[in-house]
Tab-separated table of C-alpha atoms in Angstrom:
chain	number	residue	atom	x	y	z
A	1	UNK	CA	31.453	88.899	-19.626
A	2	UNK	CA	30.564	85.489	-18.396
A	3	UNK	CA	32.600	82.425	-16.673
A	4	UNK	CA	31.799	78.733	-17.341
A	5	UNK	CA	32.859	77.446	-13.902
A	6	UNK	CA	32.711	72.749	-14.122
A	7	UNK	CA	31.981	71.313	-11.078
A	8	UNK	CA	31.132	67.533	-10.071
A	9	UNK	CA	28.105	67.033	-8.536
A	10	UNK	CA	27.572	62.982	-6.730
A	11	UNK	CA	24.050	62.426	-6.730
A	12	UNK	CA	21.622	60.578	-4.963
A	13	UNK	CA	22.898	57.286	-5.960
A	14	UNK	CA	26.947	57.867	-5.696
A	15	UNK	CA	26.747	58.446	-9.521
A	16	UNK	CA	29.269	61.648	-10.642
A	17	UNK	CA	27.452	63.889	-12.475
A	18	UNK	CA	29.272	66.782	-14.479
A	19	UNK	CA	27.425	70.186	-14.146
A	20	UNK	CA	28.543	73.693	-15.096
A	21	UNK	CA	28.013	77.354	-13.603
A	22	UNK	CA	27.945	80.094	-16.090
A	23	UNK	CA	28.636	82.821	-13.783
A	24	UNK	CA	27.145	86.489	-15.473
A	25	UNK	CA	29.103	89.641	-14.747
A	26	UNK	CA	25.501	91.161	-12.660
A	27	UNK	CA	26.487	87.948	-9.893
A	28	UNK	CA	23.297	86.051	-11.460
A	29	UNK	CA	24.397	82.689	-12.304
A	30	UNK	CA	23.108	79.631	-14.640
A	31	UNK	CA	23.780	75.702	-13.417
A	32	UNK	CA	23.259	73.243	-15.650
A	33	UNK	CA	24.755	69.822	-16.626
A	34	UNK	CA	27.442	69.603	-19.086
A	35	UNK	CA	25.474	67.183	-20.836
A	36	UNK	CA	22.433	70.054	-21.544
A	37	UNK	CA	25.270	73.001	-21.747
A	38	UNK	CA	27.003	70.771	-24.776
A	39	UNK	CA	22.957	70.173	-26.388
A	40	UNK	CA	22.485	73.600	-26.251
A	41	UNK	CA	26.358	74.745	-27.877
A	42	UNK	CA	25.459	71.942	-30.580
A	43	UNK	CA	22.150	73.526	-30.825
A	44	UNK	CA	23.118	77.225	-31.537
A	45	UNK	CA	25.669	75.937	-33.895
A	46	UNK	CA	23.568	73.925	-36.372
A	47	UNK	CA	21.215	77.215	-36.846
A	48	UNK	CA	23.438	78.831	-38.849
A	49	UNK	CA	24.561	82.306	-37.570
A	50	UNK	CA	22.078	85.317	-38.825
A	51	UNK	CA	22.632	86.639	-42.049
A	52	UNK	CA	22.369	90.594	-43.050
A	53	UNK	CA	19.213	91.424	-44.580
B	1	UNK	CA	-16.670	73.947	-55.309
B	2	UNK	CA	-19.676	73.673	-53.340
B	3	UNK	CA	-20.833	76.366	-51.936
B	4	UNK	CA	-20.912	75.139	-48.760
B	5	UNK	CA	-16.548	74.858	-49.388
B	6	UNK	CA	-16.808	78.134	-50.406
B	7	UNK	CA	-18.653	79.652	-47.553
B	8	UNK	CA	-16.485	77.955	-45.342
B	9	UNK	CA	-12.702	79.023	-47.062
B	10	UNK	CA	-14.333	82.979	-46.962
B	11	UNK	CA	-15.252	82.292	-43.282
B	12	UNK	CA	-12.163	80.876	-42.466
B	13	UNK	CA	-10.286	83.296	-44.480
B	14	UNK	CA	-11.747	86.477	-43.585
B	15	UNK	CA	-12.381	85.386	-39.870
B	16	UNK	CA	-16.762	86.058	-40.749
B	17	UNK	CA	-18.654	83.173	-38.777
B	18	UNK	CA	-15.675	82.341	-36.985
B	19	UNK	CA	-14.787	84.234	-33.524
B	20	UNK	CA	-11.483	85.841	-33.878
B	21	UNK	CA	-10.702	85.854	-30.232
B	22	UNK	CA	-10.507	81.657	-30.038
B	23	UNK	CA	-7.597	80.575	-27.716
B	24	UNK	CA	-5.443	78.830	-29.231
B	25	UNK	CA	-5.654	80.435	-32.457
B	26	UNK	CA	-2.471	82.255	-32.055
B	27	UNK	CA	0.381	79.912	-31.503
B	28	UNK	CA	2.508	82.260	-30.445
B	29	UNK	CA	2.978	82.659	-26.153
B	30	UNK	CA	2.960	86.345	-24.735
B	31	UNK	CA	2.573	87.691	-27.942
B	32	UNK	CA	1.119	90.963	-26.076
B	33	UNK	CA	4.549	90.850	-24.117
B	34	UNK	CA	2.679	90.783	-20.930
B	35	UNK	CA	4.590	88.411	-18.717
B	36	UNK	CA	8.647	89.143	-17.881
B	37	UNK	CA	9.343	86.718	-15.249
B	38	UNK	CA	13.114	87.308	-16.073
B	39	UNK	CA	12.787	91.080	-15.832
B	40	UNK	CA	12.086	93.832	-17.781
B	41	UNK	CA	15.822	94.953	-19.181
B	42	UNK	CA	18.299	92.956	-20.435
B	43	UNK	CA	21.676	93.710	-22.543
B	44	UNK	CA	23.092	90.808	-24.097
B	45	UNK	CA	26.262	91.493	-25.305
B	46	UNK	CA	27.938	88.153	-27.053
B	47	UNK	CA	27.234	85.203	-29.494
B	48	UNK	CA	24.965	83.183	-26.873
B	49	UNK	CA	21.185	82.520	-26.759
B	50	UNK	CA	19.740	84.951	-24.323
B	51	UNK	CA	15.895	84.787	-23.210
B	52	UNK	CA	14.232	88.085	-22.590
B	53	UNK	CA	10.141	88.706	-22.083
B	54	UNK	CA	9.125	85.507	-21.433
B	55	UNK	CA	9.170	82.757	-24.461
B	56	UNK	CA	11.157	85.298	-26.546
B	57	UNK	CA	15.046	84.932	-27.085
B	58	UNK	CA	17.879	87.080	-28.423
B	59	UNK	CA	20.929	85.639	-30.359
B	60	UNK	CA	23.625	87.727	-32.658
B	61	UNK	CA	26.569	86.707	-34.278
B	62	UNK	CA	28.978	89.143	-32.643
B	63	UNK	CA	29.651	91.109	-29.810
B	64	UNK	CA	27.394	93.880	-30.072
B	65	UNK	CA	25.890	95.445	-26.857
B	66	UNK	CA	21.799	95.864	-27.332
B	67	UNK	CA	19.531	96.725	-24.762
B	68	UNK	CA	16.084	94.861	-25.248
B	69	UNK	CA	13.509	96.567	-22.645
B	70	UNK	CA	9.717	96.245	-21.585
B	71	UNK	CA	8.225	99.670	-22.765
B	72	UNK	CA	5.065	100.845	-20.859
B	73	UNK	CA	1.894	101.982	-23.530
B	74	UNK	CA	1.715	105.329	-22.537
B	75	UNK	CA	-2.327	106.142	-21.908
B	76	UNK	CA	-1.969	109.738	-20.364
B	77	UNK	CA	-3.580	112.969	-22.195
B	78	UNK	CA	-0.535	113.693	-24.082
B	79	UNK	CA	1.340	110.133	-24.287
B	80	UNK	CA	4.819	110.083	-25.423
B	81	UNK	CA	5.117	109.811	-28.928
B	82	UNK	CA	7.065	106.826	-29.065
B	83	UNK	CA	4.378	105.212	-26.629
B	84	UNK	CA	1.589	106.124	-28.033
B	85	UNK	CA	-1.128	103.325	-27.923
B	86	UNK	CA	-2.413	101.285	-30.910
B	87	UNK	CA	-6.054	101.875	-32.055
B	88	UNK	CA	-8.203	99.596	-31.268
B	89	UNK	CA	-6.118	97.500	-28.181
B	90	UNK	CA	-5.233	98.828	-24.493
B	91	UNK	CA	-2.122	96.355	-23.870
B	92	UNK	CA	0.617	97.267	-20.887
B	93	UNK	CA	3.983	96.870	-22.764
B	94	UNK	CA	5.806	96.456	-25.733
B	95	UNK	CA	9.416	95.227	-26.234
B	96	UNK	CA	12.056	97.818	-27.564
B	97	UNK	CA	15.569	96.470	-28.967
B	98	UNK	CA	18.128	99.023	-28.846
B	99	UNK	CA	21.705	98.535	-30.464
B	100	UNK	CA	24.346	100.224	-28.309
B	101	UNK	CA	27.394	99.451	-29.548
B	102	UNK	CA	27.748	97.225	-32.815
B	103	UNK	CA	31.344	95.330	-32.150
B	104	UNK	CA	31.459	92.566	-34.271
B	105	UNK	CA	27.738	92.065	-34.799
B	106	UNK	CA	25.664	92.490	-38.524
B	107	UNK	CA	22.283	90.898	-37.758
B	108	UNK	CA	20.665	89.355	-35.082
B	109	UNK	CA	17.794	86.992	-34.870
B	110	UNK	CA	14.678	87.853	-32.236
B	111	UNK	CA	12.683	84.647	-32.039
B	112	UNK	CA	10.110	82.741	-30.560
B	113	UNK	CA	10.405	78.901	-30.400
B	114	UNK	CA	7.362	77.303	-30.805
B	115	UNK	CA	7.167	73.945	-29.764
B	116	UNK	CA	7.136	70.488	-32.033
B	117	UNK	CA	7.907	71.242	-35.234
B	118	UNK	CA	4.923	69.710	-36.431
B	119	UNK	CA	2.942	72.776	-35.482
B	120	UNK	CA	1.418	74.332	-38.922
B	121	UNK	CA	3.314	71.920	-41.244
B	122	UNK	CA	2.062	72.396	-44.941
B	123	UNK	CA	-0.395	74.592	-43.874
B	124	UNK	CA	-0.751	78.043	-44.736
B	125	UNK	CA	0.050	80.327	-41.942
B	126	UNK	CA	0.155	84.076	-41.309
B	127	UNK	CA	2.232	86.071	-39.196
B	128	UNK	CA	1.487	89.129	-38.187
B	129	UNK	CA	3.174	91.849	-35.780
B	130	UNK	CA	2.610	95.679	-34.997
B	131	UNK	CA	6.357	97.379	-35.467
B	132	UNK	CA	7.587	100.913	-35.270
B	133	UNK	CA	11.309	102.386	-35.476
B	134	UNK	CA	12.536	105.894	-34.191
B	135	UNK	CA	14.960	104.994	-36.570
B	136	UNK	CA	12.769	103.684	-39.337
B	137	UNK	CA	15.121	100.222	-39.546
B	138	UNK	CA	14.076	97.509	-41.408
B	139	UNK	CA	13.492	93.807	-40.049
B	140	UNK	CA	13.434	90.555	-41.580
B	141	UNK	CA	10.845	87.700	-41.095
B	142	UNK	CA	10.988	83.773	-41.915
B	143	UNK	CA	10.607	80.576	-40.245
B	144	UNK	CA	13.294	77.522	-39.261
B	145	UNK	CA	11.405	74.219	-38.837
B	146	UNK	CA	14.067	72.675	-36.083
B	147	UNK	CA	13.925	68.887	-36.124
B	148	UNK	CA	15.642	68.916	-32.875
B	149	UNK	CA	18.463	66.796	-31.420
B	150	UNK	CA	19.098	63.709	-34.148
B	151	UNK	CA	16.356	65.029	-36.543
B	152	UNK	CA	16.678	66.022	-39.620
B	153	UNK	CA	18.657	69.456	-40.874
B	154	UNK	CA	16.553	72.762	-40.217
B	155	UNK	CA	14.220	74.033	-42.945
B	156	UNK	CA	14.567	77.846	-43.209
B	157	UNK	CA	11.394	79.607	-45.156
B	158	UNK	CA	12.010	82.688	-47.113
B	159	UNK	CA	12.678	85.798	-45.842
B	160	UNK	CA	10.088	89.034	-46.139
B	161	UNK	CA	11.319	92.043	-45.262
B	162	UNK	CA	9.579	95.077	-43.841
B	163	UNK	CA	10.392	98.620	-43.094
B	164	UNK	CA	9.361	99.960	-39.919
B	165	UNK	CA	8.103	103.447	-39.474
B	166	UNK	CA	8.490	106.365	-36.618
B	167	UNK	CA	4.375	104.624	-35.726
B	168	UNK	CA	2.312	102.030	-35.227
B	169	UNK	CA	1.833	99.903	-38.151
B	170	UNK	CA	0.614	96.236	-38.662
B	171	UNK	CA	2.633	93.983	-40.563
B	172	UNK	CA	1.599	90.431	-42.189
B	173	UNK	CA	3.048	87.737	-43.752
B	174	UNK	CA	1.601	84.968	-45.376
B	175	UNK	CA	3.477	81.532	-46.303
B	176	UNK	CA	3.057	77.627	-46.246
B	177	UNK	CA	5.236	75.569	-43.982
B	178	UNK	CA	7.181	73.018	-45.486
B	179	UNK	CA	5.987	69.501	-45.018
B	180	UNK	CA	7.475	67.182	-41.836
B	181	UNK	CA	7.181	63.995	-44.326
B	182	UNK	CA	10.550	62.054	-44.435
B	183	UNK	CA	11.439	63.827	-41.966
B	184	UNK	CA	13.169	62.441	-38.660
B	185	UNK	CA	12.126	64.409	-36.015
B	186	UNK	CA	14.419	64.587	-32.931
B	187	UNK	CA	14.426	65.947	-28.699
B	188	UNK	CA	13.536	69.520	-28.818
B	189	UNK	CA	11.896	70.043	-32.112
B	190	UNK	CA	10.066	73.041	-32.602
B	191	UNK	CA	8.755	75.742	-35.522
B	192	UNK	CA	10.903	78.712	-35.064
B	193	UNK	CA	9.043	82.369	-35.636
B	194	UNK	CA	12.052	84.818	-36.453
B	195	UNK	CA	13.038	88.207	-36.933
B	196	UNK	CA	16.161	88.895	-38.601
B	197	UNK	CA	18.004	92.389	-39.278
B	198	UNK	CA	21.083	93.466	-40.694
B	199	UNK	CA	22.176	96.474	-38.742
B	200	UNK	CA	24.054	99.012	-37.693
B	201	UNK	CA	24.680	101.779	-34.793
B	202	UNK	CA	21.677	103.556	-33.369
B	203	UNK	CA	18.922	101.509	-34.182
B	204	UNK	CA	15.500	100.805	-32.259
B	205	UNK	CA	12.862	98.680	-32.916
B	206	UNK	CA	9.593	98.165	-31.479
B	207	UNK	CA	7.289	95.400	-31.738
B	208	UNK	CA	4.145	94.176	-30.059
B	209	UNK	CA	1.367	92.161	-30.897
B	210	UNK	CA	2.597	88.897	-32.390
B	211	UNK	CA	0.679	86.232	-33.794
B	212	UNK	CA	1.354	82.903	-35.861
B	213	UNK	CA	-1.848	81.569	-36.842
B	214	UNK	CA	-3.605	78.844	-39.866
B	215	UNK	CA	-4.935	80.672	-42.682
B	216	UNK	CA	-4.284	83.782	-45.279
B	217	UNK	CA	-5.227	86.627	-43.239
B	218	UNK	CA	-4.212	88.254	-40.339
B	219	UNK	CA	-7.410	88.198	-37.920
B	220	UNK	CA	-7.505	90.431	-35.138
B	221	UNK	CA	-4.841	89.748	-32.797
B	222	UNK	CA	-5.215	87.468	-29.343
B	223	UNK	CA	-2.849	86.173	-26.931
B	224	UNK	CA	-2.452	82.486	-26.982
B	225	UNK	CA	-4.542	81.566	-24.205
B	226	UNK	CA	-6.858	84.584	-24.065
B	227	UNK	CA	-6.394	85.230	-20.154
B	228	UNK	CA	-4.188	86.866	-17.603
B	229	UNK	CA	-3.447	83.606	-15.892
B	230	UNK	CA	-3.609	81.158	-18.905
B	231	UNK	CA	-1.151	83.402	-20.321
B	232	UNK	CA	1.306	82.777	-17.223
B	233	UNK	CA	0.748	79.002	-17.298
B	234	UNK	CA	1.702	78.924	-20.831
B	235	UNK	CA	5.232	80.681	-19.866
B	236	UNK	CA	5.416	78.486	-17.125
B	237	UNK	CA	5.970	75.401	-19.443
B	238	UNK	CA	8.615	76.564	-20.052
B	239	UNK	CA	10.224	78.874	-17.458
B	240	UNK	CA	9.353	79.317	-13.865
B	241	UNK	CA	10.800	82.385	-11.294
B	242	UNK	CA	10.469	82.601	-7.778
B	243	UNK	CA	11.248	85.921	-6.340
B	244	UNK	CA	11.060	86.380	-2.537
B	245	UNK	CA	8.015	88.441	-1.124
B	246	UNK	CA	8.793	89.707	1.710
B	247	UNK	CA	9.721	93.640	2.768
B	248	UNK	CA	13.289	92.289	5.133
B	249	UNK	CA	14.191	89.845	1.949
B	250	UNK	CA	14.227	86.894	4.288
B	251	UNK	CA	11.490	85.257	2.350
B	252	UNK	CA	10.969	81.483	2.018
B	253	UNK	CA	11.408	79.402	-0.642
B	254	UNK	CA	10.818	75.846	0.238
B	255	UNK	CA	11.567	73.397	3.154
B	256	UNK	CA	14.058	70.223	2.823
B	257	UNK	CA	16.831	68.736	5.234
B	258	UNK	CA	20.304	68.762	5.632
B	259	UNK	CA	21.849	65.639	3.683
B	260	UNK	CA	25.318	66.127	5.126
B	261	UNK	CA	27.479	69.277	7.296
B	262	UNK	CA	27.623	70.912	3.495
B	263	UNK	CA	24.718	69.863	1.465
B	264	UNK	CA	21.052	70.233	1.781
B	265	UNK	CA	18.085	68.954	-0.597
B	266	UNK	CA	14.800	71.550	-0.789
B	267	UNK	CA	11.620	69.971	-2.482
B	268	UNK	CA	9.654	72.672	-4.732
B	269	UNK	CA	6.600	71.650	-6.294
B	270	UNK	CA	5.965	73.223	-9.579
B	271	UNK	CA	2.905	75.715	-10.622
B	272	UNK	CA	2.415	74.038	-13.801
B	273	UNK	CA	3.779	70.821	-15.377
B	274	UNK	CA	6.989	72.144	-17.422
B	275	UNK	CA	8.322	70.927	-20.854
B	276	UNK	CA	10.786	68.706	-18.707
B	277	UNK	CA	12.023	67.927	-15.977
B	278	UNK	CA	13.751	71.695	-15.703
B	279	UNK	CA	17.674	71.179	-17.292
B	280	UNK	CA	18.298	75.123	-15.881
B	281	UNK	CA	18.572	76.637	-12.359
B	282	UNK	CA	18.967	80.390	-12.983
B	283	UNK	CA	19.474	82.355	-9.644
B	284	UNK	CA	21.901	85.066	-7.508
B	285	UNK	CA	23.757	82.156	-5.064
B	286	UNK	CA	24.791	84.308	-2.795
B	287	UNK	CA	21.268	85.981	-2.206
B	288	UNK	CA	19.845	83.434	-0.704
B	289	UNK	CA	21.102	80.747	1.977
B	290	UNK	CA	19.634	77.965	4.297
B	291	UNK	CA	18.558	78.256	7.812
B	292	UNK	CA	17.220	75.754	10.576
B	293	UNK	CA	15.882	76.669	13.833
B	294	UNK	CA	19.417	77.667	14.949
B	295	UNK	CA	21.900	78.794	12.277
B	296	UNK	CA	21.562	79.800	8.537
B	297	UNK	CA	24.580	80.025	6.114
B	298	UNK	CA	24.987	80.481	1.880
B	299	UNK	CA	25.881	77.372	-0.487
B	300	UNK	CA	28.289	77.843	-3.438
B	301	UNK	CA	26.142	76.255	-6.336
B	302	UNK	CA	22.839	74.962	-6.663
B	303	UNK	CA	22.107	71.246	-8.430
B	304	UNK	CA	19.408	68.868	-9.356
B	305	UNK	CA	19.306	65.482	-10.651
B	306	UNK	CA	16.269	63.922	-12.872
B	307	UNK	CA	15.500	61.312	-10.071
B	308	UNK	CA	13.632	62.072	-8.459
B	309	UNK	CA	13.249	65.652	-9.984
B	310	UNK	CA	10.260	65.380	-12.652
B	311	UNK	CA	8.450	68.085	-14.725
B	312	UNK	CA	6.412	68.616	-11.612
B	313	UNK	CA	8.921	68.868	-8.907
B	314	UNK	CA	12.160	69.779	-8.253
B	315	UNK	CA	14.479	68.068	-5.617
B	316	UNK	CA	17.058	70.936	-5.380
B	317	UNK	CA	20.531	70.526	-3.525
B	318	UNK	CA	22.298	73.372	-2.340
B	319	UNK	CA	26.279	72.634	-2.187
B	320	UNK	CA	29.440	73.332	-1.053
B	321	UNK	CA	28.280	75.557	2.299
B	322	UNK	CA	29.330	74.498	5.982
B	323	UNK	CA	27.540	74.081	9.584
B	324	UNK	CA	24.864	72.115	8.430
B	325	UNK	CA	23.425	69.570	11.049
B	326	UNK	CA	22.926	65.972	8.962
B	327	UNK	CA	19.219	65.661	8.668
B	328	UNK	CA	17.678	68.358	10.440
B	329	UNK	CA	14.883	69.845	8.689
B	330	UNK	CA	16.088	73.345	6.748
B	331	UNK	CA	14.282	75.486	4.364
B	332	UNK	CA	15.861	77.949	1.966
B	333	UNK	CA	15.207	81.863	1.678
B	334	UNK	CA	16.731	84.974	0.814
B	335	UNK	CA	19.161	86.333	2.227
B	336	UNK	CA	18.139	89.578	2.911
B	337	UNK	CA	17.825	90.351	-0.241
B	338	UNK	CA	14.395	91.908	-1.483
B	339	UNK	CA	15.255	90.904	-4.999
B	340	UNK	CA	16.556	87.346	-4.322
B	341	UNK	CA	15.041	84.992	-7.297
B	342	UNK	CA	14.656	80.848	-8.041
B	343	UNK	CA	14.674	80.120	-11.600
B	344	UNK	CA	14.102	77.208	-13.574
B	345	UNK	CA	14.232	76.905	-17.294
B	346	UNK	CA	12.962	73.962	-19.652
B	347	UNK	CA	13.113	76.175	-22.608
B	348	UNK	CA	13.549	74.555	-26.306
């Protein structure tokens, strides 16, 4: 069971930057920015699911 | 054809005049699975990408439960049957994928990503593996050129299946890639080495040993790089872990400053130049926190921007803690935790 926690992150230079937390069930936990999290949905999408051999 | 031509298509075919232990001839990364930076168990259990021994990723189109697990070569007297060694190699591990529970899931795909799909294009390449089942399932294998992010649609090769036995048994595949021409090739491209199986409750498979390389035969197998350490490197492209050292699990990580009462920035340099500038920070939050000279406390998320992080270095801000002194130097460790862990990904 996982969570996808959003969360705004200002960086550096005042610019608001949209990152994510996918929080794991074992309390390990993945950040990345929504901008990479959407790449890698699209990603897994366009390979089409695994077919029965 | 000369004979010279000829000479030189039996030498490259049967791997005569040519060493078989090149590095680089095997394209694919801990092949020998001896490098699991992520740990050695994992149980993926929904419809997501999960990455396992390092390079190698997991994805199924359900919710089944599997258990995919470093196995240790058994070298004792009497080994264990099921980890008995194969003839001719003395390797550590192998990787075992276990179905628990099936759910909604009828195949998987076990994969390595190899990247830039340019890699073997119209050639002729053959894959090889070493596979055994307690169960004797079969397994699937083909290749998915991925033109990446705005490239063209994937290319999937055909599909040759193989039947696994209750032992060690070498499996090869030979096939030509398809061609990249009038192609548009995108971010993230990459060749895509897979193993596909429809399945059902109860099954096991075990694999070691796998290798991608140009040419009709299967030469005798070599990791990519052809050391320990090269070996590492190679993961480290890609995915980078550090785990805190020390017996109390008060370890250090790296040093930075406070930025503000609730955010502080750490500088890490990397081991090896990654794939990019790392888009993943893969850790325990609440195992490890920042100290100064007079207090320590945990953060609540972890963040990093591409300026100034690079491939090389990582400017990492921990967030949303309290009782931070602006701009007093801080480092970041565990927080007594012995198994407290840093990751970064910049996997394809």
């Amino acid at each position: 069971m996982t969570n996808v926690v959003p969360f705004i992150y200002t960086n550096f230079n005042g610019i608001e930057i949209p990152w994510i937390e996918i929080q794991n069930s074992d309390g390990s936990s993945f950040f990345m920015t929504q901008k990479d999290y959407d790449a890698q949905q699209a990603t897994l999408a366009a390979n089409s699911a695994p077919t029965a051999q | 054809m000369s004979r010279a031509q000829l000479t030189s298509t039996v030498e490259q075919n049967t791997g005569g005049a040519v060493a078989p232990f090149l590095a680089g001839k095997n394209k694919i990364i801990n092949g020998d699975y001896s490098i699991w930076q992520r740990g050695t168990t994992f149980s993926p259990t929904s419809a997501a990408q999960i990455y396992l021994a390092d390079r190698w990723c997991i994805y199924q189109n359900g919710s089944g439960t599997f258990t995919v697990s470093q196995q240790a070569f058994d070298y004792s007297a009497s080994p264990a049957a099921d980890k008995l060694p194969i003839t001719g190699y003395n390797p550590a591990y192998f990787t075992r994928l276990a179905i628990t529970t099936l759910g909604t899931t009828s195949a998987f795909e076990y994969e390595q990503k190899i990247e830039d799909v340019k890699t073997f294009a119209n050639q002729t390449v053959t894959i090889s593996f070493w596979g055994k089942s307690p169960t004797s399932s079969g397994i699937s294998f083909y290749y998915r050129q991925n033109f990446g992010s705005g490239g063209s649609s994937n290319v999937q090769g055909p599909t040759q299946g193989f039947t696994l036995t209750t032992s060690w048994q070498r499996f090869s595949y030979t096939v030509t890639l398809g061609t990249i021409v009038g192609k548009t090739i995108g971010a993230g491209n990459n060749l895509e080495i897979i193993f596909n199986a429809g399945i059902g409750a109860n099954q096991t498979w075990d694999i070691w040993g796998v290798q991608v390389e140009a040419g009709s035969v299967a030469t005798p197998f070599t990791t990519a790089s052809g050391t320990v350490q090269g070996e590492l490197a190679l993961c480290q492209r890609y995915y980078y872990r550090m785990t805190n050292t020390t017996s109390d699990g008060y370890g250090v990580f790296a040093f930075g400053s406070a930025t503000s009462s609730t955010s502080a920035t750490f500088y890490i340099t990397l081991p090896v130049t990654m794939r990019t500038s790392p888009t993943l920070i893969d850790t325990v939050v609440s195992n490890l926190r920042w100290a100064d000279a007079s207090v320590a406390s945990t953060f609540t998320s972890f963040v990093h921007t591409d300026t100034p992080s690079s491939p090389n270095l990582i400017a990492l801000q921990g967030l949303g803690s309290s009782g931070l002194t602006p701009y007093r130097p801080t480092w970041l460790q565990g927080n007594g935790v012995t198994t407290a862990y840093l990751g970064f990904g910049a996997e394809l």
